[in-house]
Each structure stands twice: as structure tokens, then as C-alpha cells.
Coordinates of C-alpha atoms in Angstrom, one line a residue:
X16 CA -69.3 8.0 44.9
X17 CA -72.2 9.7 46.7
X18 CA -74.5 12.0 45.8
X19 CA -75.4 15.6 47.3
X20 CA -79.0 17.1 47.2
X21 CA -80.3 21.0 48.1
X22 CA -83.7 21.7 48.5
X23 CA -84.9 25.2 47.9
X24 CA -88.2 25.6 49.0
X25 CA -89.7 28.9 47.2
X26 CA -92.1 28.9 44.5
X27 CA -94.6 31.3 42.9
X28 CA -97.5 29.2 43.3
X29 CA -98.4 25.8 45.0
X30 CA -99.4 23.6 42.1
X31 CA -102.8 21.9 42.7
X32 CA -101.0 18.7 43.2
X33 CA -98.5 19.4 45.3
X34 CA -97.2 17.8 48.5
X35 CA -93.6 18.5 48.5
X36 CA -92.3 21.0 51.5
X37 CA -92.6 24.5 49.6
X38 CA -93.8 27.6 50.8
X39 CA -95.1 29.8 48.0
X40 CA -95.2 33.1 49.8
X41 CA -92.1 33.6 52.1
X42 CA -90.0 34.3 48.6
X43 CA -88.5 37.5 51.1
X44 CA -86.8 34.9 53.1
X45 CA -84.8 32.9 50.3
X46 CA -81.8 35.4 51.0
X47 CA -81.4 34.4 55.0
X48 CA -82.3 30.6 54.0
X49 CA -80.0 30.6 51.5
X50 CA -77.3 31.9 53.8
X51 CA -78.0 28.8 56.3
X52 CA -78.0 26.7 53.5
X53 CA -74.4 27.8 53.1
X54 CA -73.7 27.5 56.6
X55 CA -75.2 23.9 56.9
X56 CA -72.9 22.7 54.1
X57 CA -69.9 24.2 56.5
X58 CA -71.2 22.6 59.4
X59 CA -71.4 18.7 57.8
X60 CA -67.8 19.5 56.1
X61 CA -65.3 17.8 58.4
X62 CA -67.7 14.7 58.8
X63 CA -67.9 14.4 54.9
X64 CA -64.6 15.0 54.5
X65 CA -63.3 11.5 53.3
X66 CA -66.3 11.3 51.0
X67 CA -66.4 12.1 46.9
X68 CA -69.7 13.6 45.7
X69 CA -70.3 12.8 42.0
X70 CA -73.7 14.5 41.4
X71 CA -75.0 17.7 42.6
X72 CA -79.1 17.9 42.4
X73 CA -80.6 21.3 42.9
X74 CA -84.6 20.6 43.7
X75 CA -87.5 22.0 45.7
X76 CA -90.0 24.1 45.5
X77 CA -89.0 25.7 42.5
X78 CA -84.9 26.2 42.4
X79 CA -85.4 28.3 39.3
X80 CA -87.4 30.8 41.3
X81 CA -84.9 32.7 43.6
X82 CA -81.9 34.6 42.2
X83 CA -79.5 32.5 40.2
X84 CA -76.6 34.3 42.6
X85 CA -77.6 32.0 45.2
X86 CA -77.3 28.8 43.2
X87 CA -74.2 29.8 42.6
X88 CA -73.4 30.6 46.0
X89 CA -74.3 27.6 47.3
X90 CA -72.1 25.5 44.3
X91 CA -69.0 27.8 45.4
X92 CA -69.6 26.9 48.9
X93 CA -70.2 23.2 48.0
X94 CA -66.6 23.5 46.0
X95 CA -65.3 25.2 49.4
X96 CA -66.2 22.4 51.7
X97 CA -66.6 19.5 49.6
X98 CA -65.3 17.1 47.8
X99 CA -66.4 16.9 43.8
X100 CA -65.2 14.1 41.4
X101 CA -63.6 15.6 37.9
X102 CA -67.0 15.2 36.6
X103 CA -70.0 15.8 38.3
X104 CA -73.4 15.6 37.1
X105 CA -75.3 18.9 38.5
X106 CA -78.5 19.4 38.1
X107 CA -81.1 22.2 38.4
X108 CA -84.9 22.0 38.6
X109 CA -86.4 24.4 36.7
X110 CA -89.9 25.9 35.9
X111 CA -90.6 27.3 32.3
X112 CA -92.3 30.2 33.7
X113 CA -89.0 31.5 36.2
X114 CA -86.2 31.2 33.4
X115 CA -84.2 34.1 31.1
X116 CA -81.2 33.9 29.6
X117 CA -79.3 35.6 32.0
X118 CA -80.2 32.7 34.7
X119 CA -78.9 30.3 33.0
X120 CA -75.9 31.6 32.0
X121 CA -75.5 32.1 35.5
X122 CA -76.6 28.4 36.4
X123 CA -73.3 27.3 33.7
X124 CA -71.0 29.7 35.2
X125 CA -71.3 28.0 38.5
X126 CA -71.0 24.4 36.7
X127 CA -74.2 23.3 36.3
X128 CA -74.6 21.3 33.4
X129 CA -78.1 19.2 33.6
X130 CA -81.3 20.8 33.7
X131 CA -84.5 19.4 34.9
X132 CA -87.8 21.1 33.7
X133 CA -91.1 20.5 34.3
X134 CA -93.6 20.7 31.2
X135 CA -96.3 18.2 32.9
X136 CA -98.3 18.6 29.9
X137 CA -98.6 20.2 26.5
X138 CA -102.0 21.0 27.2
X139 CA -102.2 24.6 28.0
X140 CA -105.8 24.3 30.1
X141 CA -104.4 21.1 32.2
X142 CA -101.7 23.5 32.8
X143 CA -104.2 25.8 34.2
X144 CA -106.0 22.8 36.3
X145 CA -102.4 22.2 38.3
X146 CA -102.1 25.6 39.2
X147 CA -98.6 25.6 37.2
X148 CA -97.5 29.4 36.6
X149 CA -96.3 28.6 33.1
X150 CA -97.6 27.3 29.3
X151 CA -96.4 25.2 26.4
X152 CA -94.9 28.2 25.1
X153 CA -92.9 29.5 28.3
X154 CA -91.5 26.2 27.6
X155 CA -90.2 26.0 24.4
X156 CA -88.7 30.0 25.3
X157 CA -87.0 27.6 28.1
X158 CA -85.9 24.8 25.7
X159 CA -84.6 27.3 22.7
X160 CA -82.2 28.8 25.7
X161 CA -81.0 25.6 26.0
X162 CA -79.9 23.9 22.7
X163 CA -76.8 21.7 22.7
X164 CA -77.2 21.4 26.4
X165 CA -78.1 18.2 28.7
X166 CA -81.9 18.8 29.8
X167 CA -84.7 16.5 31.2
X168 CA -88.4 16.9 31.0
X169 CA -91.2 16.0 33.1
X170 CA -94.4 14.4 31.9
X171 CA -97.4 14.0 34.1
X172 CA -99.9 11.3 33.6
X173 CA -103.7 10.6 34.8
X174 CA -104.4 14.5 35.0
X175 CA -108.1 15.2 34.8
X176 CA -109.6 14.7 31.0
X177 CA -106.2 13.6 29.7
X178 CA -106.2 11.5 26.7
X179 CA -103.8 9.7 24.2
X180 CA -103.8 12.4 22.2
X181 CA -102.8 14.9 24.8
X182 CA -99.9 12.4 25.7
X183 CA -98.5 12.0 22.3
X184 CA -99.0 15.7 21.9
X185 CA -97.1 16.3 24.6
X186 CA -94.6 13.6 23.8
X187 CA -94.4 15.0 20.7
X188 CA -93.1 18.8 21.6
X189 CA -91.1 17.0 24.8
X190 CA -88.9 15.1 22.4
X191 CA -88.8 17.6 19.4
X192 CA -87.6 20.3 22.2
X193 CA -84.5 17.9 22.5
X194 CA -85.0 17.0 25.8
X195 CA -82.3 13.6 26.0
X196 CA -83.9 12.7 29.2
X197 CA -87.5 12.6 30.0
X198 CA -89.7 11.6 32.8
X199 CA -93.2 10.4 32.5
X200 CA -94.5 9.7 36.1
X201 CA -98.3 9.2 37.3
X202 CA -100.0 11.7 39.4
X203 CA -100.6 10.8 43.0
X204 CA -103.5 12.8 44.5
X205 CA -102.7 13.3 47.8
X206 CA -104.5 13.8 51.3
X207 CA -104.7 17.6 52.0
X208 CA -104.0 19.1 48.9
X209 CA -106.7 20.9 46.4
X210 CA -106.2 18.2 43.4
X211 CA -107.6 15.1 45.8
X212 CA -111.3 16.6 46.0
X213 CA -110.9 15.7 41.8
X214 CA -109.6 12.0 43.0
X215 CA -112.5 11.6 45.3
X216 CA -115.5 13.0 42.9
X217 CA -113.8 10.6 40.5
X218 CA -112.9 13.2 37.8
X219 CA -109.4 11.6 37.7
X220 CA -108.3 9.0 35.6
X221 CA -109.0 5.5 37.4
X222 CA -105.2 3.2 37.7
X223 CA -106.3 0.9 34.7
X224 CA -106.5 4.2 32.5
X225 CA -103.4 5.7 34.0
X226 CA -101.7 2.3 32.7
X227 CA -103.0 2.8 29.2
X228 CA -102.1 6.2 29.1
X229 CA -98.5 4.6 30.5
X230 CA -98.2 1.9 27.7
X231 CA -99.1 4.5 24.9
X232 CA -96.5 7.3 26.2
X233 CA -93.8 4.1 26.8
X234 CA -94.3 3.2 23.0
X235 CA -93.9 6.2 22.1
X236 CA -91.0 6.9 23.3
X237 CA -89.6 3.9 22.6
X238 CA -90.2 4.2 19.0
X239 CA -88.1 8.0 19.7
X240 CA -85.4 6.0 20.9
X241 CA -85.6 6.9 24.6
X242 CA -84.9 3.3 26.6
X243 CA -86.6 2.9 29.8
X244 CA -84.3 2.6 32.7
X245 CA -86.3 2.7 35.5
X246 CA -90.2 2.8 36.0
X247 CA -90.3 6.4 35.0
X248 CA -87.7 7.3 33.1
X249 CA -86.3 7.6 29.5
X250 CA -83.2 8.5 28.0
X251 CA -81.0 8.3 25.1
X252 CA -77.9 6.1 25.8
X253 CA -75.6 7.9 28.1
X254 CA -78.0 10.8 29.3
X255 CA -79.7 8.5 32.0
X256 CA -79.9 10.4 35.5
X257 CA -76.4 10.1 37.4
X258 CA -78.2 11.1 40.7
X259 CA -81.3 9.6 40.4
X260 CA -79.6 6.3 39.5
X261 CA -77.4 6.5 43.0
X262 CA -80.7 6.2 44.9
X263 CA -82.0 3.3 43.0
X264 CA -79.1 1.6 43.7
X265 CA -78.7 2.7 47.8
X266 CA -75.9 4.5 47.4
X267 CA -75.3 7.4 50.0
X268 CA -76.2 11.4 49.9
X269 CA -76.4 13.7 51.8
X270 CA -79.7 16.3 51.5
X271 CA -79.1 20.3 52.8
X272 CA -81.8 22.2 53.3
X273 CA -85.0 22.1 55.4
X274 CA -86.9 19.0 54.6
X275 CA -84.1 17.4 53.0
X276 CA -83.2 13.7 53.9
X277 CA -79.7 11.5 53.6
X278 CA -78.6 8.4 54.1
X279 CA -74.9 7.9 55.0
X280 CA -72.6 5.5 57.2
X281 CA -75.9 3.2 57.1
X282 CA -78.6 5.8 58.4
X283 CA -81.2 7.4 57.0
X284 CA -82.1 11.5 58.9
X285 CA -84.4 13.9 58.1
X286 CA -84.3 17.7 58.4
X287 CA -87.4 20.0 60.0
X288 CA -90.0 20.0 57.6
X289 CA -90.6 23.3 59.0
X290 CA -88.8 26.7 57.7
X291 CA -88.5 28.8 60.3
X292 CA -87.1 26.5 62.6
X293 CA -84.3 25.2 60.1
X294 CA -83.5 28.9 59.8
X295 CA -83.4 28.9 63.7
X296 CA -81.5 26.1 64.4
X297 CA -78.9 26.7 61.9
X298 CA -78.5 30.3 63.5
X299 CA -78.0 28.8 67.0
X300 CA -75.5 26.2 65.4
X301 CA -77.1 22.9 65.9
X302 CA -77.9 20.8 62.3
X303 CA -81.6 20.8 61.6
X304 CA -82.0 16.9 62.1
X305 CA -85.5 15.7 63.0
X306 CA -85.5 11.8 62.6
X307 CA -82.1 9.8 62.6
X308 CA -82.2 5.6 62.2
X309 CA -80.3 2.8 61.1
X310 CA -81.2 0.9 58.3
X311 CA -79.9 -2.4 58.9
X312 CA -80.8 -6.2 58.8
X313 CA -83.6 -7.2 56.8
X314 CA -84.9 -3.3 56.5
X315 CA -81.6 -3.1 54.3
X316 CA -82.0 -6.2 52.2
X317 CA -85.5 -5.0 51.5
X318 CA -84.8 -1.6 50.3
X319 CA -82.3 -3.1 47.9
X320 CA -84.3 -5.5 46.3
X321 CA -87.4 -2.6 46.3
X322 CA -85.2 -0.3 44.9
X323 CA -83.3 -2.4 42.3
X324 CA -86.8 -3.4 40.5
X325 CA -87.5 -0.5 39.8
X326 CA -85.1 -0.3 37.1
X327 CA -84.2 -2.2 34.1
X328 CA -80.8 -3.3 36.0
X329 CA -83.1 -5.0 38.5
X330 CA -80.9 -6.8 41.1
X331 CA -77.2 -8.4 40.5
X332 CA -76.8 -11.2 42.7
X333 CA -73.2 -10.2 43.3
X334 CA -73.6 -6.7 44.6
X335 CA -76.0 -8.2 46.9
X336 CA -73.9 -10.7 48.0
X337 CA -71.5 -7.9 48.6
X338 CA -73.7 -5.9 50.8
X339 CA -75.3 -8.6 52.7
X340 CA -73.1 -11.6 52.7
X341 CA -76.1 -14.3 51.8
X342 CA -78.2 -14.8 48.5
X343 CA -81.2 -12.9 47.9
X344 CA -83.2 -15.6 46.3
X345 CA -82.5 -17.5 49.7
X346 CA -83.4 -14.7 51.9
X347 CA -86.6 -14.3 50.1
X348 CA -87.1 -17.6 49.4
X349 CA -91.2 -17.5 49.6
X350 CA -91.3 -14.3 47.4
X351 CA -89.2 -15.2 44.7
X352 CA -91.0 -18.4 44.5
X353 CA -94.3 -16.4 44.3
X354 CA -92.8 -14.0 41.3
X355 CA -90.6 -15.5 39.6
X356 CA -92.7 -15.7 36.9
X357 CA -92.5 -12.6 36.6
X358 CA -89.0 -11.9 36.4
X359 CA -86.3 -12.4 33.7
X360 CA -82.7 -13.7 34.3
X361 CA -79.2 -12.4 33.0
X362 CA -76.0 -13.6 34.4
X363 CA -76.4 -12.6 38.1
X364 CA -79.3 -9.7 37.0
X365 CA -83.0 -10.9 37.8
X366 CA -85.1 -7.6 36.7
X367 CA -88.9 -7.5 35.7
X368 CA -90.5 -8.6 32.3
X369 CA -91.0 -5.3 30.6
X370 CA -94.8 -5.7 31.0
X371 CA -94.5 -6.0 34.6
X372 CA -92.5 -3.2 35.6
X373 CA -95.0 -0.3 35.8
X374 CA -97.3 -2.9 37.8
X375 CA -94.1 -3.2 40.3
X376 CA -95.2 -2.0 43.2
X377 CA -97.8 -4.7 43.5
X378 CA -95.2 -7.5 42.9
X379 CA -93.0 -5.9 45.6
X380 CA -95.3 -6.4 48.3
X381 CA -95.1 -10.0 48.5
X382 CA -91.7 -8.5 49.5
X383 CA -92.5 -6.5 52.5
X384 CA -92.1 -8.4 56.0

């Protein structure tokens, strides 16, 4: 089973910490992008042909900001030139601030049946400080839409003057919304955009508080019963992230839309970050493909093991063994004996201690060639 993403790259407003590939004021143009959208999914049909998709993931930008017609254009055309499983998982980013009830009764009509929205914070003036469009009320007029359905929040950590009690506030109203999913992820203040002048005056939360604020929100939703299967991300049994799983554990997708990237048949390709030259290219006929490059040898092994400890599945010997015809303790014979003491075993799973798996990325490194 693979996976297919869509990136739809509108949005009312760039968020203050934004570094996704989004263009908040060319909204006029999502009817001609969305039409090469559709013809992009045509083009890549006959090469994907012999390929099941199991999860459809709808992201951006904001997906929740054009006209829900086109979402479900580009799930007909998906239906058209594709092949689903009898039970895909299809998922739709959404901002509280962009959402009626008319949208998402449109959004079910065309199948989807996992919704994705991002709170960040139950603090109406942190709000503000992102630059998101919406408050804590615009999303529980999102949530109340969306009762007995299968949604996921987002939760934001080391925003600027964030404390525990903003976290289990906002824990609080993510969880009593029914959310069955949510994701509590650290803010990375990136080069060239408005939030990193915060980072550098040092009005952000240093890592050490970040981790705090990390170890509070993970008790707390713990003691909600939301189990942590991967670094950032809770769910109730059974609700865990379909697609979001299939990259942790390498599995193939194929990304539409400019910006979007895939990895299939062993390579990894990028589209043009840049809109109007997807727009352009798909016009003339050629796919928008910037970057194309195996990922092979010890690139390969390495991106399993990176991507397997980041969850609570951590790496199964045997899948391994599968993929690369050796022993992963033997390949990285020098790391493992560095970490070990780190790591727990059962059957053929090693996977992180539970205190060590929001430190990961440091443990990973002894990884890295």
C-alpha cells in the first residue's frame, strides 16, 4: 500500500512561523492550479497504475481555504486515474478560521473521512503572535461541525511566554473537543521567517523548557488515554495516522502539487517549489520534477533506522532484514554499541526507552555516516 499526498498552497495569511511553500495572496489562481493539479494526477496515471493507494492526505498552505468543489475535484479525479484500496484513510488539513458547514459536508461527499485541524494553542493572544487567522472559539465552531467524526488536532509547543498552564489548557479543550488524534510538536524558528527575530532576541522558550513543556503535555495526555506512537503524536487505539505512519515506516507516495515530494520504485523527486512555473510546466505537458535521486545503499539503511525511532514500533529486525538482506545491529555495529543503553528490546523490535524518545534526534546522530 502507498500513500498519495496533494499540496494546496493558498492561505489567508502566512503564519509568523511559517516555512512551508504557501503563497497567501495569489488565492485568484487556485482555480487554474487546481486544474493542473488534476492534470498532473492524469499525467503520473499509467506509471502508477499497478500501484494501490491506501491513504489520501490533503495538506498545504491551508486546504480548507479554497472552494471545497476543488477538493472534490481532485478526489474524483484521483478515483478516475487511480487506484484506492476499499478503505482509504483521507485526510484534510483544515484551519478553524476557513470552515462552515457546507464545506464539510462537501469534504464527506467526496470521501473524506479524517480531518486534520490546527488549534496550536488555546491561548487566544499566542494565536495573535503566529499570525493564525482564527481563535479558540473559531475552533470549537469547527469541532461542534464535526462530532462523531475522525479528527486530529495540532498543538504547538515553545511559543513565546507559553507556560504549563497554557498547555494543559490547551490540552484540556483539544481533548474535551473529541479530537481522537492529536499532535503536540515543537516550534522550529526558522531562517527567513518573522517568528526567528523572537528566537534570536531569546524571547522563545530555550530546548530544556521546550522539553518540560513536552513531558507535562505527554502526561497529560497519557493520563487522557492518548498513547504515544511516534515522537509527536497521540491517539486513541485505532485512530493513529494511516499516512503519517507509511512514511515512518519508508513506504512509497507519491506527492501532486507544486512543492510536493515522493518517493517510489526507490527514488525520492521533488516538484518546483515555485507556482508559476508548476502551473507552466504542467500547461506545456512536462511533470513539474525539480530534483530526482536514488536512495540506495547505506542512504537506505539509514533512513530506516532514522525513521523507525521515531516511533514506538522502533525497528523490527525482520522487516529490515527484508529490505536490506543483513542485520542492522551489524551494519551499525559502532552505534548500537554507543546507544544501546538507550534502547529497549521486544522480539525482533529495538525502539527507544520512553524517556529518550523526544531526545531522539540526538541519539540518531551517532547514526549518520
Amino acid at each position: 500500500m502507498a500513500g498519495i499526498y496533494l499540496h494546496i498552497p493558498f492561505c489567508k495569511h502566512k503564519c509568523t512561523y511559517c516555512d512551508f511553500t504557501s503563497f497567501p495572496n495569489r488565492l485568484n489562481f487556485a482555480e487554474a492550479y487546481m486544474a493542473c493539479l488534476y492534470k498532473e494526477i492524469e499525467m503520473r496515471g499509467k506509471e502508477l497504475k499497478d500501484l494501490t493507494f491506501d491513504t489520501v492526505y490533503f495538506g498545504g498552505g491551508t486546504p480548507s481555504v479554497i472552494d471545497a468543489k476543488f477538493i472534490y475535484g481532485a478526489m474524483k479525479k484521483i478515483k478516475q486515474c487511480l487506484n484506492l484500496s476499499p478503505d482509504p484513510e483521507i485526510t484534510i488539513e483544515m484551519n478553524p478560521g476557513t470552515v462552515n458547514e457546507d464545506k464539510i459536508a462537501t469534504y464527506k461527499r467526496a470521501g473524506i473521512n479524517r480531518f486534520s485541524i490546527g488549534l496550536q494553542t488555546a491561548i487566544d493572544g499566542q494565536l495573535e503572535n503566529l499570525g493564525r487567522i482564527h481563535n479558540v472559539r473559531d475552533y470549537l465552531y469547527c469541532t461542534s461541525l464535526l462530532k462523531g467524526e475522525n479528527f486530529s488536532t495540532d498543538i504547538m509547543l515553545g511559543l513565546k511566554g507559553q507556560t504549563k498552564e497554557d498547555v494543559r489548557k490547551t490540552v484540556e479543550i483539544a481533548a474535551g473537543s473529541g479530537a481522537k488524534h492529536i499532535s503536540m510538536y515543537a516550534l522550529t524558528p526558522e531562517d527567513g521567517t518573522p517568528i526567528y527575530s523572537d528566537y534570536l532576541n531569546g524571547e522563545l522558550p530555550d530546548a530544556d523548557e521546550v522539553a518540560e513543556l513536552y513531558a507535562y503535555g505527554y502526561e497529560l495526555l497519557k493520563d487522557k488515554g492518548y498513547e504515544r506512537y511516534e515522537v509527536s503524536n497521540f491517539a486513541f487505539s485505532g485512530f493513529e495516522s494511516r499516512h503519517n505512519l507509511n512514511y515512518w515506516r519508508r513506504g512509497e507516495y507519491i506527492g501532486f502539487g507544486v512543492s510536493a515530494s515522493s518517493f517510489l520504485f526507490g527514488r525520492r523527486f521533488t516538484n518546483t517549489l515555485n507556482l508559476d512555473e508548476y502551473i507552466k510546466c504542467i500547461l506545456s505537458g512536462f511533470l513539474p520534477v525539480i530534483d530526482n535521486a536514488p536512495v540506495d545503499g547505506e542512504d537506505a539503511k539509514f533512513e530506516f533506522v532514522m525513521l523507525a525511532l521515531r516511533t514506538r514500533e522502533g525497528i523490527s529486525a525482520l522487516k529490515y532484514r527484508e529490505a536490506f538482506g543483513s542485520d542492522w545491529k551489524e551494519d551499525f555495529a559502532d552505534a548500537y554499541q554507543k546507544t544501546s543503553r538507550y534502547f529497549e528490546e521486544d522480539g525482533d523490535r529495538t525502539y527507544l526507552k520512553d524517556e529518550y524518545l523526544y531526545v531522539q534526534n540526538s541519539i540518531l546522530t551517532q547514526y549518520m555516516n
